[in-house]
Coordinates of C-alpha atoms in Angstrom, one line a residue:
M16 CA 0.0 0.0 0.0
Q17 CA 1.4 3.4 -1.0
T18 CA 1.8 6.0 1.7
L19 CA -0.1 9.3 1.4
A20 CA 3.2 11.2 1.0
L21 CA 4.3 9.1 -1.9
Q22 CA 1.0 9.4 -3.6
L23 CA 1.0 13.2 -3.2
T24 CA 4.5 13.5 -4.5
T25 CA 3.8 11.4 -7.5
T26 CA 0.7 13.4 -8.3
F27 CA 2.5 16.7 -7.9
V28 CA 5.3 15.6 -10.2
D29 CA 2.9 14.3 -12.9
D30 CA 1.0 17.6 -12.8
A31 CA 4.2 19.6 -13.0
I32 CA 5.3 17.7 -16.1
E33 CA 1.9 18.2 -17.8
L34 CA 2.0 21.9 -16.9
V35 CA 5.5 22.3 -18.5
K36 CA 4.2 20.4 -21.6
G37 CA 1.3 22.7 -21.9
F38 CA 3.4 25.8 -21.6
G39 CA 5.8 24.4 -24.3
R40 CA 2.9 23.8 -26.7
T41 CA 1.6 27.3 -26.1
I42 CA 4.9 28.9 -26.7
L43 CA 5.5 26.8 -29.8
S44 CA 2.1 27.6 -31.3
L45 CA 2.6 31.3 -30.7
A46 CA 6.1 31.2 -32.3
M47 CA 4.8 29.2 -35.3
A48 CA 1.6 31.2 -35.9
P49 CA 3.1 33.6 -38.5
I50 CA 4.7 30.7 -40.4
E51 CA 1.4 28.7 -40.4
R52 CA -0.5 31.7 -41.7
I53 CA 1.9 32.2 -44.6
A54 CA 1.9 28.4 -45.3
R55 CA -1.9 28.4 -45.4
A56 CA -2.0 31.4 -47.7
C57 CA 0.4 29.8 -50.1
D58 CA -1.3 26.4 -50.1
V59 CA -3.4 26.7 -53.2
A60 CA -3.8 23.0 -53.9
G61 CA -4.8 22.0 -50.4
V62 CA -1.6 19.9 -49.8
L63 CA -1.2 20.9 -46.1
E64 CA -4.7 19.9 -45.2
Q65 CA -4.3 16.6 -46.9
R66 CA -1.0 16.0 -45.0
R67 CA -2.7 16.8 -41.7
A68 CA -5.5 14.4 -42.5
D69 CA -3.1 11.7 -43.4
R70 CA -1.1 12.3 -40.2
R71 CA -4.3 11.8 -38.1
A72 CA -5.1 8.5 -39.8
K73 CA -4.1 5.3 -38.1
R74 CA -0.9 3.8 -39.4
P75 CA 0.5 0.3 -39.1
A76 CA 3.1 -0.2 -36.3
A77 CA 5.7 -1.3 -38.8
Q78 CA 5.9 2.2 -40.4
R79 CA 6.5 3.9 -37.1
G80 CA 9.7 2.1 -36.2
G81 CA 12.1 4.0 -38.3
R82 CA 13.9 7.3 -37.6
C83 CA 12.4 10.4 -38.9
K84 CA 14.1 12.8 -41.3
S85 CA 14.8 16.3 -40.1
R86 CA 11.8 18.0 -41.7
N87 CA 9.4 15.1 -41.0
C88 CA 10.2 14.7 -37.4
R89 CA 7.5 15.2 -34.8
W90 CA 9.3 18.1 -33.1
S91 CA 10.4 19.9 -36.2
P92 CA 8.7 23.3 -36.6
F93 CA 8.8 22.8 -40.4
R94 CA 7.1 19.4 -40.5
G95 CA 3.9 20.8 -42.1
L96 CA 5.9 22.5 -44.8
S97 CA 7.8 19.4 -46.0
E98 CA 5.5 18.9 -49.0
L99 CA 6.0 22.4 -50.3
T100 CA 9.8 22.1 -50.9

């Protein structure tokens, strides 16, 4: 049985991690907003929307195993623009 102190500590650490993740997402979205606006304005053929829809679709586990390229990586700020180059 866990002690109350251990449970409180674990809960606090988990909440602190989620808070930092939330701040990180907010800062990233604020920094990327001008680039996203330009990309959407230049996306005449609807390529970006198609890429976002493809990314949300379920993929087989075999495709996820490899390393990502620099522009297609999850944390790359230019991942949505990879089809435009």
